[in-house]
Amino acid sequence: MNRDREPRRAAPSPARRAAPVGRFHPDPRVGLSGEQVRQRVQQGLHNGISGIKTKTEGQIIRENVFTFFNILNFALAAAVILVGSFRSAVFLGVIFANIFIGSFQSIRAKRTLDKLSIVSAPKAAVLREGVKKGIPVEQVVLDDILVLSAGNQICSDAIVSAGECEVNESLITGESDPILKRPGDSLLSGSFVVSGSVHAQVEHVGAENYATKIAGDAKYIKKRNSEIMDSIDRIVKWVGFGILPIGALLFWKQFFVLGDTLQNSVVSTTAAMVGMIPEGLVLLVSVCFAVSVVKLSARKTLVRDLYCVETLARVDTLCLDKTGTITEGTMQVDELVPFAGVSEQDMAAALSALVSNLSDGNPTSLAIQERFPEPSPWRARDLVPFSSARKWSGAFFPGRGSYVMGAGEFILGDGFFAIREQVEGYSQQGQRVLLLARSPQPFADKELPEKLELMGLVLLSDKIRREAPRTLRYFADQGVDLKVISGDNAVTVAHIARKAGLENADKYVDATTLRTEEDIRRAVSEYSVFGRVTPQQKLSFVKALKAQGHTVAMTGDGVNDVLALKEADCSIAMASGSDAARTVSSLVLLDSNFASMPVVVQEGRRSINNLQRSSALFLSKTIFSALIAVLFIFINYSYPFQPVQQTLISTLTIGTPSFILALEPNKERLRGKFILNVIRQSIPAALTMTANIVLLCALSEPLGLSNPDMSTLAVILTCLTGFIMLFKVSTPFNGLRGALFGVLLSGFVASLLFLRDFFALTNLTMPMLIALAPMLLFAIVMMLALLHFVDHIIANAQSPLRQLGKRKGRRHKPH
């Protein structure tokens, strides 16, 4: 890698060409003046707005108020009020409740997102007028002097003005070897300082930054990935297409054919149309996912895409970036291998002395410091700090001699051949190998001393995250195929994956051997560990997996991951990674803890499983209302419901239970397609309710039932069928579901006894009781029969798909 390369500059905008900007040349010890900063801000030469852009509270309220169905409901309410039936407009209470709940939850989720965005916003240290200041990254301006030390991420392309440091550019290139930077060298945005400290003058800001230009290819609008919302959008479209013509025909039939009064015709038509509107369905989905946002925020997980929790719960292939996901990004000492005549205690004393006296902050030195934390009594006279050019560091201790540690081939030169085979054996196991040597002679101008004696080898490896094995095991147990992808050596990555518990870590490949699209398609099916992967290849891997029918999630933290993160169905970034990775990702783990992933999956399952149950309640009412509305266009009876009665039915059997059931815990595995699962539960209830009304019409003349009697029986039968449906979706019962069912059923009985006049219900007469008993029995038998029939039909329809899924699972499941 060429450390002196210059980032390719973006073509200047027309405005920039018209008015060239002069450069300031501040003193690296002083920085820009306040006036110079103000000038740069006025010129727009700063990093610009960053973070998450959320809707305003006004926009959220408007979106919840001005929906197609809300406007239709307001129009229907105005119609019944104009004809004098004020009681029939009570359904507006449900609409206002929906607006309030939806706005409240969405605003609550927005405020949570805004707070988390502020907390996770990156900061930069700059010198201005000789004072060191911590400012938000977006306020960094062109020619600012950045103060950078070990652990800092470089927020803008810059030129080193003073000092010396080593930089890890793995977030840009995927390669983790540090690169030495001296005055005049370029620093690329998105990279990290691993040792040393420098003052650097900002060279590019905003869109001209190297990392921003790399991420530019990811700036496209990504199609929403939500099976639930796609299904509900189709339902809403079908209902919206049919509701107006059906309502118009029903009014025509009531008013012109049956000769009913204008008031009754308007009220009946309004009742039919209100029944067809799934007024709470879209709201229910939004509320459920908004609650997920708030819940996950408490687990330090920032949800940037409302529907990604659903997508992650459906994922069958998870691509993992090694660094930051499986490993901590730090090293650990595995073993000391002393040569003949040297003990482990001798090596330990020397290593402890070296790290106690040297100020190296690279991962290797930090790992040795962690292994030998006690300060050494040895005091060095001469120090040679580590550098990428030398590949070694050392110290001279009076009376003890010089001690050197580093890469064997750089310390021994041609003499490395004697231990090459042993070193390569350890390297092939995925370990980094350092040589420890000593000499009685001091250093000469930071050159290696003569008469070096070999003491032994220090074996290091990437430190595996403590929670990684448990998390990998969780996904494997859930049938998720795991792919580990890295820019490091394939053998090293495979060894780390094996230590982390990946069962098929022995199936690895060097991505430099994958030259064609066919090679990539074959490799993503056959292998689970990929090394030396380029950013473009990561993107190709995700595309190939999606083309094979997989739902793909990807974790990453670097700019080199951005394209693949954007393409994945669900993308997860670590907060400790680059701004670009966080910006394009669906989820950001604020504590950079991979162990949060199972929690997100479980939250997605809770949302989807509960939404399926609740959506079935809404859809059964919509299908039933549409069927009887069409039916009553053609039969010689008045529509049996009033809007206030529809409100009673919806509140007790749909609205209240759906919102409560949608928010309870649920960790069941996902099974089948959302729309098929909803239809499986809603069709039997809708058809049973419709059959009840048809049978009621047939019995009305023999039993001499009046229109109010028919309306009362229709309400009772529809409500009781709704309770049968609620019983089915609530099974198996727990304390919450049992209490909910009992309270709602009691509420229905209380309404029949004490609120008959308000809901336009009559007293039960003997002919009504004679009709009610057999019809209720008929409803139960028909409901059970239809449930069995629909299950059988859907199971047969899904059987070929299940067999295909099993064959795919056998091909792709880890062994």
XYZ file of N, CA and C in Angstrom, residues 95-286:
576
model
N -61.556 7.163 15.159
C -60.628 7.825 14.226
C -59.713 8.782 14.993
N -60.291 9.584 15.881
C -59.476 10.522 16.661
C -58.516 9.771 17.582
N -58.979 8.657 18.135
C -58.087 7.841 18.976
C -56.924 7.309 18.156
N -57.216 6.852 16.922
C -56.161 6.361 16.034
C -55.142 7.456 15.739
N -55.653 8.658 15.443
C -54.754 9.776 15.128
C -53.871 10.095 16.338
N -54.477 10.132 17.526
C -53.722 10.465 18.738
C -52.658 9.400 19.021
N -53.063 8.124 18.983
C -52.122 7.040 19.297
C -50.981 7.011 18.283
N -51.336 7.104 16.993
C -50.303 7.059 15.953
C -49.332 8.217 16.065
N -49.870 9.427 16.292
C -49.004 10.605 16.403
C -48.140 10.514 17.654
N -48.743 10.101 18.773
C -48.008 10.010 20.035
C -46.836 9.037 19.920
N -47.094 7.829 19.387
C -46.032 6.826 19.294
C -44.959 7.245 18.290
N -45.375 7.832 17.173
C -44.394 8.250 16.162
C -43.524 9.388 16.688
N -44.137 10.344 17.392
C -43.361 11.453 17.968
C -42.436 10.925 19.062
N -42.933 9.981 19.850
C -42.093 9.377 20.887
C -40.885 8.683 20.260
N -41.115 7.934 19.171
C -40.006 7.265 18.483
C -39.052 8.285 17.874
N -39.598 9.374 17.309
C -38.754 10.426 16.714
C -37.847 11.051 17.770
N -38.419 11.364 18.939
C -37.619 11.986 20.003
C -36.535 11.030 20.501
N -36.867 9.745 20.556
C -35.860 8.755 20.946
C -34.726 8.721 19.939
N -35.082 8.721 18.642
C -34.061 8.730 17.588
C -33.193 9.976 17.675
N -33.834 11.136 17.889
C -33.083 12.392 17.954
C -32.090 12.379 19.113
N -32.540 11.871 20.286
C -31.648 11.810 21.447
C -30.467 10.891 21.182
N -30.749 9.730 20.621
C -29.671 8.787 20.349
C -28.714 9.330 19.306
N -29.266 10.074 18.339
C -28.414 10.659 17.302
C -27.443 11.670 17.909
N -27.946 12.456 18.871
C -27.081 13.445 19.525
C -26.003 12.748 20.345
N -26.426 11.715 21.103
C -25.479 11.000 21.952
C -24.373 10.349 21.132
N -24.743 9.785 19.957
C -23.769 9.046 19.152
C -23.031 9.930 18.153
N -23.335 11.231 18.127
C -22.691 12.123 17.160
C -21.190 12.205 17.434
N -20.352 12.049 16.403
C -18.897 12.084 16.609
C -18.397 13.497 16.883
N -17.289 13.584 17.607
C -16.666 14.872 17.930
C -15.251 14.906 17.357
N -14.758 16.123 17.160
C -13.396 16.312 16.647
C -12.667 17.300 17.547
N -11.351 17.100 17.706
C -10.522 18.023 18.473
C -9.767 18.918 17.488
N -9.911 20.246 17.623
C -9.251 21.193 16.721
C -8.543 22.265 17.534
N -7.549 22.874 16.890
C -6.882 24.041 17.478
C -7.440 25.294 16.821
N -7.938 26.220 17.641
C -8.410 27.492 17.115
C -7.926 28.590 18.051
N -7.175 29.510 17.465
C -6.586 30.612 18.234
C -5.769 30.076 19.406
N -5.073 28.983 19.168
C -4.177 28.417 20.157
C -4.836 27.598 21.234
N -6.163 27.447 21.156
C -6.903 26.713 22.181
C -7.464 25.434 21.569
N -7.268 24.325 22.276
C -7.816 23.047 21.813
C -9.299 22.971 22.177
N -10.142 22.653 21.160
C -11.587 22.609 21.373
C -12.149 21.288 20.846
N -13.171 20.792 21.517
C -13.916 19.640 21.011
C -15.188 20.136 20.352
N -15.356 19.851 19.066
C -16.518 20.350 18.325
C -17.168 19.191 17.564
N -18.466 19.303 17.207
C -19.093 18.289 16.354
C -18.361 18.203 15.013
N -18.297 17.007 14.464
C -17.557 16.788 13.222
C -18.074 17.673 12.093
N -19.388 17.926 12.062
C -19.927 18.723 10.961
C -19.459 20.172 11.006
N -18.897 20.634 12.143
C -18.424 22.017 12.246
C -16.953 22.178 11.871
N -16.284 21.084 11.525
C -14.893 21.176 11.057
C -14.880 21.883 9.712
N -13.976 22.879 9.561
C -13.922 23.655 8.324
C -12.596 23.406 7.604
N -12.578 23.797 6.346
C -11.364 23.673 5.538
C -10.221 24.447 6.200
N -9.042 23.811 6.273
C -7.818 24.374 6.852
C -7.788 24.350 8.377
N -8.813 23.803 9.030
C -8.741 23.593 10.481
C -7.526 22.738 10.813
N -6.968 22.928 12.003
C -5.880 22.075 12.492
C -6.484 21.022 13.426
N -6.466 19.774 12.985
C -6.963 18.671 13.801
C -5.878 18.220 14.764
N -6.273 17.920 15.999
C -5.359 17.355 16.994
C -5.709 15.872 17.114
N -4.806 15.026 16.643
C -5.091 13.594 16.559
C -4.093 12.806 17.389
N -4.615 11.831 18.141
C -3.755 10.934 18.918
C -4.332 9.533 18.848
N -3.663 8.588 19.476
C -4.058 7.183 19.394
C -5.524 7.009 19.780
N -6.262 6.297 18.928
C -7.679 6.028 19.169
C -8.617 6.968 18.454
N -8.109 8.113 17.938
C -8.973 9.076 17.241
C -9.266 8.614 15.820
N -10.520 8.853 15.399
C -10.858 8.635 13.992
C -10.696 9.945 13.240
N -10.135 9.875 12.055
C -9.880 11.061 11.233
C -11.176 11.411 10.513
N -11.700 12.612 10.785
C -13.031 12.978 10.289
C -12.991 13.679 8.937
N -11.849 14.171 8.526
C -11.708 14.828 7.224
C -10.333 14.518 6.666
N -10.230 14.465 5.337
C -8.911 14.309 4.718
C -8.017 15.457 5.197
N -6.778 15.120 5.539
C -5.883 16.141 6.094
C -4.443 15.837 5.718
N -3.580 16.825 5.916
C -2.144 16.691 5.692
C -1.445 16.871 7.037
N -0.555 15.940 7.367
C 0.165 16.028 8.637
C 1.039 17.288 8.636
N 0.843 18.137 9.642
C 1.626 19.366 9.763
C 2.782 19.196 10.743
N 2.549 18.450 11.815
C 3.577 18.266 12.838
C 3.325 16.945 13.548
N 4.407 16.289 13.928
C 4.289 15.033 14.653
C 4.395 13.824 13.742
N 4.203 12.676 14.329
C 4.329 11.408 13.608
C 3.345 10.417 14.229
N 2.685 9.628 13.378
C 1.712 8.666 13.899
C 1.601 7.478 12.957
N 0.956 6.438 13.453
C 0.626 5.289 12.615
C -0.886 5.220 12.478
N -1.328 4.937 11.272
C -2.749 4.997 10.951
C -3.234 3.641 10.462
N -4.386 3.226 10.965
C -5.052 2.015 10.490
C -6.116 2.436 9.489
N -5.943 2.021 8.234
C -6.875 2.391 7.174
C -7.821 1.247 6.822
N -8.037 0.307 7.761
C -8.851 -0.868 7.451
C -10.300 -0.505 7.127
N -10.815 0.578 7.741
C -12.187 0.973 7.428
C -12.318 1.449 5.984
N -11.196 1.862 5.396
C -11.205 2.312 4.004
C -10.864 1.163 3.068
N -9.800 0.435 3.402
C -9.264 -0.571 2.478
C -9.571 -1.998 2.877
N -9.892 -2.224 4.152
C -10.101 -3.585 4.636
C -8.832 -4.248 5.124
N -7.662 -3.608 4.946
C -6.387 -4.168 5.388
C -5.985 -3.497 6.703
N -5.585 -4.325 7.674
C -5.422 -3.814 9.030
C -3.998 -3.401 9.394
N -3.017 -3.572 8.524
C -1.646 -3.203 8.870
C -1.525 -1.684 9.010
N -0.927 -1.194 10.108
C -0.787 0.257 10.296
C 0.223 0.867 9.331
N 0.020 2.140 9.003
C 0.874 2.852 8.053
C 1.444 4.087 8.742
N 2.767 4.262 8.628
C 3.438 5.400 9.259
C 3.149 6.682 8.490
N 2.795 7.737 9.214
C 2.515 9.040 8.612
C 3.426 10.090 9.240
N 4.134 10.845 8.362
C 5.036 11.919 8.796
C 4.554 13.243 8.201
N 5.131 14.367 8.617
C 4.722 15.662 8.052
C 4.733 15.636 6.525
N 3.642 16.115 5.946
C 3.476 16.121 4.492
C 2.680 14.948 3.965
N 2.486 13.909 4.792
C 1.721 12.741 4.345
C 0.227 13.010 4.476
N -0.545 12.280 3.641
C -2.001 12.424 3.649
C -2.636 11.520 4.693
N -3.664 12.027 5.340
C -4.504 11.234 6.238
C -5.892 11.141 5.615
N -6.414 9.927 5.506
C -7.693 9.722 4.843
C -8.829 9.675 5.866
N -9.906 10.391 5.575
C -11.066 10.364 6.463
C -11.582 8.939 6.587
N -11.999 8.592 7.813
C -12.489 7.250 8.075
C -11.460 6.330 8.676
N -10.166 6.703 8.597
C -9.118 5.863 9.185
C -8.886 6.265 10.643
N -8.125 5.411 11.379
C -7.880 5.621 12.806
C -6.395 5.785 13.085
N -6.081 6.624 14.079
C -4.709 6.738 14.570
C -4.506 5.639 15.614
N -3.510 4.767 15.395
C -3.275 3.670 16.333
C -2.109 3.949 17.278
N -1.208 4.850 16.897
C -0.131 5.227 17.814
C 0.413 6.583 17.389
N 1.081 7.268 18.332
C 1.641 8.578 18.035
C 0.579 9.663 18.122
N 0.994 10.899 17.829
C 0.063 12.028 17.821
C 0.563 13.052 16.803
N -0.377 13.730 16.162
C -0.022 14.708 15.122
C -0.987 15.878 15.168
N -0.548 16.989 14.566
C -1.432 18.070 14.178
C -1.528 18.001 12.656
N -2.754 18.064 12.137
C -2.940 17.903 10.692
C -3.904 18.957 10.177
N -3.575 19.547 9.010
C -4.415 20.578 8.416
C -5.446 19.942 7.490
N -6.714 20.308 7.691
C -7.804 19.734 6.899
C -7.659 20.140 5.438
N -7.691 19.137 4.573
C -7.527 19.376 3.133
C -8.846 19.318 2.376
N -9.733 18.441 2.796
C -11.040 18.313 2.140
C -12.130 18.295 3.202
N -13.303 18.814 2.871
C -14.458 18.754 3.768
C -15.681 18.293 2.982
N -16.675 17.806 3.734
C -17.951 17.447 3.123
C -17.824 16.419 2.023
N -18.449 16.732 0.873
C -18.535 15.783 -0.233
C -17.188 15.477 -0.862
N -16.158 16.319 -0.609
C -14.860 16.074 -1.232
C -13.994 15.106 -0.441
N -14.418 14.733 0.749
C -13.644 13.789 1.536
C -13.559 12.438 0.838
N -12.419 11.786 1.016
C -12.179 10.491 0.371
C -13.253 9.472 0.756
N -13.562 9.387 2.052
C -14.560 8.423 2.519
C -15.937 8.751 1.961
N -16.250 10.039 1.863
C -17.555 10.440 1.345
C -17.698 10.061 -0.113
N -16.620 10.213 -0.889
C -16.672 9.861 -2.312
C -16.828 8.357 -2.498
N -16.165 7.573 -1.623
C -16.336 6.120 -1.703
C -17.787 5.753 -1.399
N -18.341 6.419 -0.392
C -19.718 6.117 0.012
C -20.738 6.660 -0.986
N -20.296 7.500 -1.923
C -21.215 8.115 -2.876
C -22.008 7.120 -3.685
N -21.415 5.972 -3.992
C -22.115 4.951 -4.770
C -23.293 4.365 -4.003
N -23.319 4.561 -2.695
C -24.422 4.020 -1.894
C -25.567 5.018 -1.764
N -25.441 6.189 -2.393
C -26.474 7.207 -2.257
C -27.561 7.009 -3.308
N -28.365 6.004 -3.097
C -29.528 5.785 -3.929
C -30.689 5.407 -3.023
N -31.896 5.636 -3.516
C -33.082 5.357 -2.712
C -33.324 3.857 -2.717
N -33.336 3.300 -1.547
C -33.523 1.857 -1.412
C -34.996 1.553 -1.193
N -35.509 0.599 -1.952
C -36.908 0.231 -1.843
C -37.190 -0.319 -0.445
N -38.321 0.093 0.115
C -38.716 -0.411 1.419
C -38.800 -1.936 1.391
N -38.236 -2.567 2.397
C -38.215 -4.028 2.459
C -39.070 -4.478 3.634
N -40.384 -4.575 3.405
C -41.302 -4.975 4.466
C -42.437 -5.781 3.858
N -42.418 -7.078 4.099
C -43.491 -7.933 3.597
C -44.826 -7.536 4.212
N -44.792 -7.137 5.492
C -46.032 -6.748 6.162
C -46.645 -5.517 5.504
N -45.842 -4.463 5.326
C -46.386 -3.232 4.748
C -46.775 -3.425 3.285
N -46.010 -4.232 2.540
C -46.387 -4.511 1.148
C -47.748 -5.210 1.098
N -47.951 -6.177 2.016
C -49.230 -6.893 2.053
C -50.369 -5.956 2.431
N -50.137 -5.113 3.435
C -51.189 -4.203 3.891
C -51.482 -3.136 2.835
N -50.439 -2.680 2.119
C -50.662 -1.718 1.032
C -51.575 -2.312 -0.039
N -51.379 -3.603 -0.341
C -52.244 -4.257 -1.329
C -53.684 -4.337 -0.817
N -53.830 -4.662 0.467
C -55.184 -4.738 1.046
C -55.862 -3.369 0.981
N -55.132 -2.331 1.376
C -55.682 -0.977 1.357
C -56.046 -0.551 -0.068
N -55.205 -0.927 -1.030
C -55.481 -0.575 -2.429
C -56.756 -1.260 -2.923
N -56.905 -2.546 -2.581
C -58.119 -3.267 -3.002
C -59.365 -2.652 -2.362
N -59.275 -2.361 -1.067
C -60.422 -1.770 -0.373
C -60.728 -0.382 -0.935
N -59.667 0.427 -1.109
C -59.865 1.770 -1.635
C -60.479 1.782 -3.026
N -60.119 0.773 -3.833
C -60.658 0.691 -5.195
C -62.148 0.359 -5.187
N -62.599 -0.459 -4.209
C -63.979 -0.938 -4.244
C -64.950 -0.184 -3.371
N -64.445 0.565 -2.379
C -65.357 1.097 -1.363
C -66.314 2.159 -1.911
N -65.844 3.058 -2.775
C -66.705 4.133 -3.271
C -67.810 3.617 -4.195
N -67.478 2.777 -5.207
C -68.583 2.269 -6.048
C -69.573 1.402 -5.278
N -69.091 0.586 -4.327
C -70.014 -0.245 -3.541
C -70.926 0.658 -2.706
N -70.357 1.692 -2.086
C -71.165 2.620 -1.290
C -72.203 3.331 -2.133
N -71.815 3.751 -3.338
C -72.758 4.452 -4.217
C -73.902 3.528 -4.636
N -73.586 2.283 -4.986
C -74.635 1.335 -5.393
C -75.560 0.999 -4.232
N -74.992 0.880 -3.027
C -75.828 0.554 -1.876
C -76.780 1.706 -1.547
N -76.304 2.940 -1.639
C -77.179 4.095 -1.408
C -78.286 4.143 -2.463
N -77.926 3.907 -3.702
C -78.915 3.902 -4.803
C -79.997 2.865 -4.534
N -79.580 1.684 -4.093
C -80.542 0.606 -3.832
C -81.456 0.959 -2.656
N -80.857 1.468 -1.548
C -81.643 1.809 -0.367
C -82.652 2.939 -0.657
N -82.155 3.992 -1.315
C -82.986 5.195 -1.475
C -83.955 5.085 -2.661
N -83.451 4.601 -3.798
C -84.272 4.615 -5.005
C -85.051 3.316 -5.215
N -84.487 2.175 -4.848
C -85.161 0.898 -5.086
C -86.102 0.549 -3.940
N -85.567 0.594 -2.692
C -86.403 0.257 -1.540
C -87.253 1.434 -1.088
N -86.942 2.639 -1.563
C -87.721 3.818 -1.190
C -87.546 4.217 0.260
N -86.404 3.925 0.856
C -86.139 4.278 2.247
C -85.951 5.786 2.366
N -85.990 6.307 3.593
C -85.786 7.733 3.803
C -84.330 8.100 3.541
N -84.117 9.390 3.299
C -82.753 9.866 3.060
C -81.878 9.593 4.274
N -82.409 9.833 5.471
C -81.613 9.608 6.686
C -81.208 8.145 6.822
N -82.184 7.238 6.685
C -81.869 5.817 6.821
C -80.909 5.346 5.733
N -81.081 5.866 4.517
C -80.211 5.460 3.407
C -78.773 5.906 3.659
N -78.634 7.149 4.121
C -77.286 7.659 4.396
C -76.664 6.889 5.551
N -77.439 6.641 6.617
C -76.899 5.934 7.785
C -76.487 4.512 7.415
N -77.335 3.799 6.654
C -77.012 2.424 6.257
C -75.777 2.376 5.367
N -75.707 3.296 4.404
C -74.545 3.328 3.510
C -73.274 3.647 4.287
N -73.390 4.604 5.209
C -72.227 4.954 6.033
C -71.776 3.753 6.856
N -72.727 3.017 7.428
C -72.385 1.838 8.223
C -71.623 0.821 7.387
N -72.095 0.598 6.153
C -71.427 -0.370 5.284
C -70.004 0.074 4.945
N -69.837 1.351 4.632
C -68.515 1.842 4.237
C -67.566 1.893 5.432
N -68.081 2.295 6.615
C -67.240 2.304 7.807
C -66.763 0.892 8.127
N -67.648 -0.083 7.961
C -67.266 -1.466 8.220
C -66.177 -1.963 7.300
N -66.144 -1.475 6.044
C -65.149 -1.916 5.064
C -63.787 -1.276 5.289
N -63.743 -0.169 6.014
C -62.486 0.558 6.182
C -61.654 -0.081 7.291
N -60.458 -0.575 6.979
C -59.568 -1.113 8.037
C -58.831 0.025 8.717
N -59.619 0.876 9.438
C -59.078 2.157 9.902
C -57.885 2.023 10.838
N -57.766 0.910 11.536
C -56.672 0.789 12.494
C -55.511 -0.062 12.023
N -55.620 -0.638 10.819
C -54.611 -1.625 10.402
C -53.248 -0.988 10.150
N -53.220 0.077 9.323
C -51.947 0.750 9.040
C -51.394 1.366 10.318
N -52.295 1.960 11.121
C -51.880 2.533 12.390
C -51.247 1.471 13.290
N -51.871 0.297 13.332
C -51.376 -0.777 14.192
C -49.934 -1.138 13.850
N -49.638 -1.235 12.549
C -48.282 -1.575 12.124
C -47.305 -0.478 12.539
N -47.673 0.771 12.293
C -46.792 1.881 12.644
C -46.539 1.935 14.147
